[in-house]
Amino acid sequence: MLGVISIYGPHSSGKTGLIERILERFGKWRILVLKKTHQEYLDTPGKDTHRLLERAWAVAAASKREWVLIRRNEGDLMRFIEDLRREMRPDLIIVEGFLEGVPSVAMPGDERGNPTLVYDGDDEAVFRLVEREILKKRVYDILPHLDCGECGEDNCEAFARAVIERGRKVSECKYHNPGATLSLTVNGQPVYLGPFVHELMENVLMGILRSLKAPKDIREFELRYRRR
């Protein structure tokens, strides 16, 4: 999974401090931190929000400066992370806690898994790892997500890795259209729009919108269809 790294280690080993320094270095990027906890509940059983969550799909709390959303965990952390990627669209998710299957940094004293790095006090090595993962995610975001394999890689995620790690060019993706203003998804699957179809759909849709009582300065619009 692109755009996710794990930083893990024993209690008081410096995980939070390292993450703080990462956030300071990469402050211009949208970085989401997911803190894993061994507690069964985030809220205190018996309190108002916990009682509401027992009956509601989700509970949100808001103050003047912050808001928080609490939702039932269905037990699949990777699925939850994928939901966060789709809904929040961060440049990077840092998981504070052990997570298999993603690049990782282990603090000294933790022998779990096969970490990408074992932290030895060299922040710059960690920063280089973070930067590479952000760049891979940003390359992936501009690809068509067709997973066609015509580039010679298994899927678009593998191609994004090849661009950053092996020097392949984004232009080697035959379906990459940097000038595209439309994207089409059918039943959750992206559909490639060739230049002619793209231009035709754009002109038709813009013509329809201009005939409606839509804002004159149209910068973005969303159209959904669901068969009855």
Short mmCIF file of C-alpha atoms in Angstrom, two decimals:
data_model
loop_
_atom_site.label_atom_id
_atom_site.label_comp_id
_atom_site.label_asym_id
_atom_site.label_seq_id
_atom_site.Cartn_x
_atom_site.Cartn_y
_atom_site.Cartn_z
CA MET A 1 0.00 0.00 0.00
CA LEU A 2 1.49 3.34 -1.07
CA GLY A 3 1.52 6.44 1.09
CA VAL A 4 1.74 4.59 4.42
CA ILE A 5 4.70 4.03 6.74
CA SER A 6 4.90 2.44 10.18
CA ILE A 7 7.04 3.67 13.06
CA TYR A 8 7.13 1.27 15.98
CA GLY A 9 9.09 0.39 19.07
CA PRO A 10 8.97 -0.10 22.83
CA HIS A 11 7.23 2.35 25.14
CA SER A 12 9.20 5.61 25.62
CA SER A 13 11.62 4.71 22.80
CA GLY A 14 11.18 8.06 21.04
CA LYS A 15 8.52 7.24 18.44
CA THR A 16 6.41 10.33 19.08
CA GLY A 17 9.42 12.65 19.10
CA LEU A 18 10.62 11.24 15.78
CA ILE A 19 7.17 11.69 14.26
CA GLU A 20 7.10 15.29 15.53
CA ARG A 21 10.38 15.98 13.73
CA ILE A 22 9.02 14.39 10.55
CA LEU A 23 5.96 16.64 10.74
CA GLU A 24 8.16 19.68 11.26
CA ARG A 25 10.36 18.82 8.26
CA PHE A 26 7.46 17.99 5.93
CA GLY A 27 5.00 20.57 7.22
CA LYS A 28 3.85 21.61 3.74
CA TRP A 29 2.48 18.13 3.03
CA ARG A 30 -0.81 16.66 4.22
CA ILE A 31 0.39 14.08 6.73
CA LEU A 32 -2.08 12.05 8.77
CA VAL A 33 -0.88 10.27 11.92
CA LEU A 34 -2.70 7.11 13.00
CA LYS A 35 -1.89 6.14 16.56
CA LYS A 36 -2.49 2.48 17.35
CA THR A 37 -3.52 1.68 20.90
CA HIS A 38 -3.81 -1.59 22.77
CA GLN A 39 -6.90 -0.36 24.60
CA GLU A 40 -10.20 -1.86 23.54
CA TYR A 41 -11.99 1.49 23.48
CA LEU A 42 -10.85 5.04 22.75
CA ASP A 43 -13.58 6.51 24.93
CA THR A 44 -14.45 5.55 28.50
CA PRO A 45 -17.27 2.98 28.73
CA GLY A 46 -20.31 4.53 30.34
CA LYS A 47 -19.54 8.08 29.19
CA ASP A 48 -22.01 9.89 26.92
CA THR A 49 -20.06 9.49 23.66
CA HIS A 50 -19.46 5.80 24.32
CA ARG A 51 -23.14 5.22 25.06
CA LEU A 52 -24.10 7.00 21.84
CA LEU A 53 -21.58 5.00 19.79
CA GLU A 54 -23.17 1.77 21.00
CA ARG A 55 -26.25 2.78 19.00
CA ALA A 56 -24.94 5.13 16.30
CA TRP A 57 -22.94 4.38 13.15
CA ALA A 58 -20.41 7.04 14.24
CA VAL A 59 -20.10 9.84 16.78
CA ALA A 60 -18.34 13.17 16.23
CA ALA A 61 -17.37 15.73 18.85
CA ALA A 62 -16.42 19.31 18.07
CA SER A 63 -14.89 22.19 20.01
CA LYS A 64 -13.95 25.67 18.84
CA ARG A 65 -10.53 24.48 17.68
CA GLU A 66 -10.79 20.72 17.06
CA TRP A 67 -13.11 17.93 16.01
CA VAL A 68 -12.86 14.18 16.36
CA LEU A 69 -14.75 11.31 14.74
CA ILE A 70 -15.19 7.95 16.49
CA ARG A 71 -16.36 5.02 14.40
CA ARG A 72 -16.73 1.33 15.06
CA ASN A 73 -13.61 -0.65 14.14
CA GLU A 74 -14.64 -3.69 12.12
CA GLY A 75 -11.33 -5.37 12.86
CA ASP A 76 -9.61 -4.79 9.51
CA LEU A 77 -7.03 -2.06 10.06
CA MET A 78 -5.81 -2.06 6.44
CA ARG A 79 -9.36 -1.50 5.23
CA PHE A 80 -9.68 1.40 7.67
CA ILE A 81 -6.41 2.88 6.39
CA GLU A 82 -7.67 2.54 2.81
CA ASP A 83 -10.84 4.41 3.85
CA LEU A 84 -8.67 7.16 5.34
CA ARG A 85 -6.65 7.40 2.13
CA ARG A 86 -9.80 7.71 0.04
CA GLU A 87 -11.76 10.08 2.29
CA MET A 88 -8.97 12.30 3.70
CA ARG A 89 -6.60 12.16 0.71
CA PRO A 90 -3.38 12.67 2.69
CA ASP A 91 0.05 12.71 1.07
CA LEU A 92 1.23 10.27 3.73
CA ILE A 93 -0.18 8.27 6.63
CA ILE A 94 2.21 7.59 9.50
CA VAL A 95 1.11 4.70 11.69
CA GLU A 96 2.56 4.94 15.19
CA GLY A 97 2.62 1.24 15.93
CA PHE A 98 3.60 -2.01 14.22
CA LEU A 99 2.02 -2.62 10.81
CA GLU A 100 3.11 -5.31 8.36
CA GLY A 101 3.24 -4.83 4.60
CA VAL A 102 4.37 -1.19 4.50
CA PRO A 103 7.76 0.57 4.77
CA SER A 104 8.68 0.83 8.43
CA VAL A 105 11.09 2.30 10.96
CA ALA A 106 11.83 0.23 14.07
CA MET A 107 13.10 1.91 17.19
CA PRO A 108 15.99 0.18 19.01
CA GLY A 109 14.90 -2.76 21.11
CA ASP A 110 12.02 -3.90 18.91
CA GLU A 111 12.80 -7.01 16.88
CA ARG A 112 9.41 -7.50 15.22
CA GLY A 113 9.04 -7.81 11.47
CA ASN A 114 11.56 -6.83 8.81
CA PRO A 115 11.83 -3.03 9.07
CA THR A 116 13.05 -0.84 6.25
CA LEU A 117 15.19 1.03 8.78
CA VAL A 118 16.28 0.47 12.35
CA TYR A 119 16.52 3.94 13.86
CA ASP A 120 20.04 4.75 15.03
CA GLY A 121 19.63 8.46 15.70
CA ASP A 122 20.01 9.49 12.04
CA ASP A 123 16.91 11.58 11.35
CA GLU A 124 18.05 12.30 7.80
CA ALA A 125 17.82 8.62 6.86
CA VAL A 126 14.22 8.60 8.09
CA PHE A 127 13.48 11.83 6.23
CA ARG A 128 14.76 10.31 2.98
CA LEU A 129 12.44 7.32 3.46
CA VAL A 130 9.48 9.60 4.15
CA GLU A 131 10.24 11.75 1.09
CA ARG A 132 10.43 8.69 -1.19
CA GLU A 133 7.08 7.41 0.05
CA ILE A 134 5.42 10.81 -0.42
CA LEU A 135 6.78 11.02 -3.98
CA LYS A 136 5.55 7.50 -4.82
CA LYS A 137 2.08 8.40 -3.58
CA ARG A 138 2.04 11.63 -5.59
CA VAL A 139 3.09 9.78 -8.75
CA TYR A 140 0.37 7.20 -8.14
CA ASP A 141 -2.23 9.93 -7.69
CA ILE A 142 -1.69 11.24 -11.24
CA LEU A 143 -1.87 7.79 -12.86
CA PRO A 144 -5.16 6.51 -14.35
CA HIS A 145 -5.42 3.59 -11.85
CA LEU A 146 -6.40 1.13 -14.57
CA ASP A 147 -3.92 -1.55 -13.42
CA CYS A 148 -3.72 -2.65 -17.07
CA GLY A 149 -0.13 -3.90 -16.86
CA GLU A 150 0.77 -2.52 -20.30
CA CYS A 151 3.70 -0.64 -18.75
CA GLY A 152 5.24 -3.98 -17.80
CA GLU A 153 4.54 -3.58 -14.08
CA ASP A 154 1.92 -5.52 -12.13
CA ASN A 155 -0.28 -2.49 -11.41
CA CYS A 156 -0.23 1.29 -11.07
CA GLU A 157 1.21 1.14 -7.55
CA ALA A 158 4.14 -0.94 -8.82
CA PHE A 159 4.66 1.51 -11.68
CA ALA A 160 4.71 4.47 -9.25
CA ARG A 161 7.40 2.66 -7.25
CA ALA A 162 9.37 2.04 -10.45
CA VAL A 163 9.25 5.75 -11.31
CA ILE A 164 10.83 6.75 -7.99
CA GLU A 165 13.07 3.74 -7.36
CA ARG A 166 14.19 2.78 -10.88
CA GLY A 167 13.91 6.01 -12.83
CA ARG A 168 11.03 5.07 -15.12
CA LYS A 169 9.12 7.97 -16.68
CA VAL A 170 5.47 8.75 -16.03
CA SER A 171 5.15 9.27 -19.80
CA GLU A 172 5.74 5.51 -20.21
CA CYS A 173 2.14 5.03 -19.04
CA LYS A 174 0.26 5.09 -22.36
CA TYR A 175 -2.97 6.13 -20.63
CA HIS A 176 -1.51 9.01 -18.62
CA ASN A 177 -3.16 12.26 -19.71
CA PRO A 178 -1.70 15.23 -17.80
CA GLY A 179 -4.20 17.58 -19.42
CA ALA A 180 -7.24 15.57 -18.34
CA THR A 181 -9.98 17.50 -16.57
CA LEU A 182 -12.47 14.62 -16.37
CA SER A 183 -12.31 11.23 -14.69
CA LEU A 184 -14.89 8.46 -14.99
CA THR A 185 -15.53 5.66 -12.50
CA VAL A 186 -18.10 2.93 -13.18
CA ASN A 187 -19.07 0.55 -10.37
CA GLY A 188 -16.00 1.67 -8.46
CA GLN A 189 -13.61 0.97 -11.36
CA PRO A 190 -11.79 3.77 -13.22
CA VAL A 191 -12.48 3.96 -16.97
CA TYR A 192 -9.96 5.43 -19.39
CA LEU A 193 -11.16 8.33 -21.51
CA GLY A 194 -9.29 8.75 -24.78
CA PRO A 195 -8.61 12.31 -26.02
CA PHE A 196 -11.63 12.39 -28.38
CA VAL A 197 -14.09 10.99 -25.81
CA HIS A 198 -12.62 13.22 -23.10
CA GLU A 199 -13.07 16.37 -25.19
CA LEU A 200 -16.56 15.32 -26.31
CA MET A 201 -17.77 14.64 -22.76
CA GLU A 202 -16.23 17.85 -21.44
CA ASN A 203 -17.90 19.98 -24.12
CA VAL A 204 -21.30 18.29 -23.68
CA LEU A 205 -21.27 18.52 -19.88
CA MET A 206 -20.07 22.12 -19.83
CA GLY A 207 -22.74 23.02 -22.38
CA ILE A 208 -25.45 21.45 -20.21
CA LEU A 209 -24.17 23.20 -17.08
CA ARG A 210 -24.14 26.58 -18.80
CA SER A 211 -27.79 26.09 -19.76
CA LEU A 212 -28.70 25.48 -16.11
CA LYS A 213 -28.72 27.88 -13.21
CA ALA A 214 -25.19 26.89 -12.26
CA PRO A 215 -22.46 29.30 -11.10
CA LYS A 216 -20.83 31.09 -14.00
CA ASP A 217 -17.32 30.35 -12.80
CA ILE A 218 -17.35 26.53 -12.96
CA ARG A 219 -14.12 25.19 -11.47
CA GLU A 220 -15.30 21.74 -10.40
CA PHE A 221 -18.46 19.66 -10.56
CA GLU A 222 -19.54 16.16 -9.59
CA LEU A 223 -22.13 14.01 -11.38
CA ARG A 224 -23.36 10.67 -10.02
CA TYR A 225 -25.65 8.09 -11.59
CA ARG A 226 -27.29 5.11 -9.90
CA ARG A 227 -29.58 2.74 -11.77
CA ARG A 228 -33.00 2.31 -10.18
#
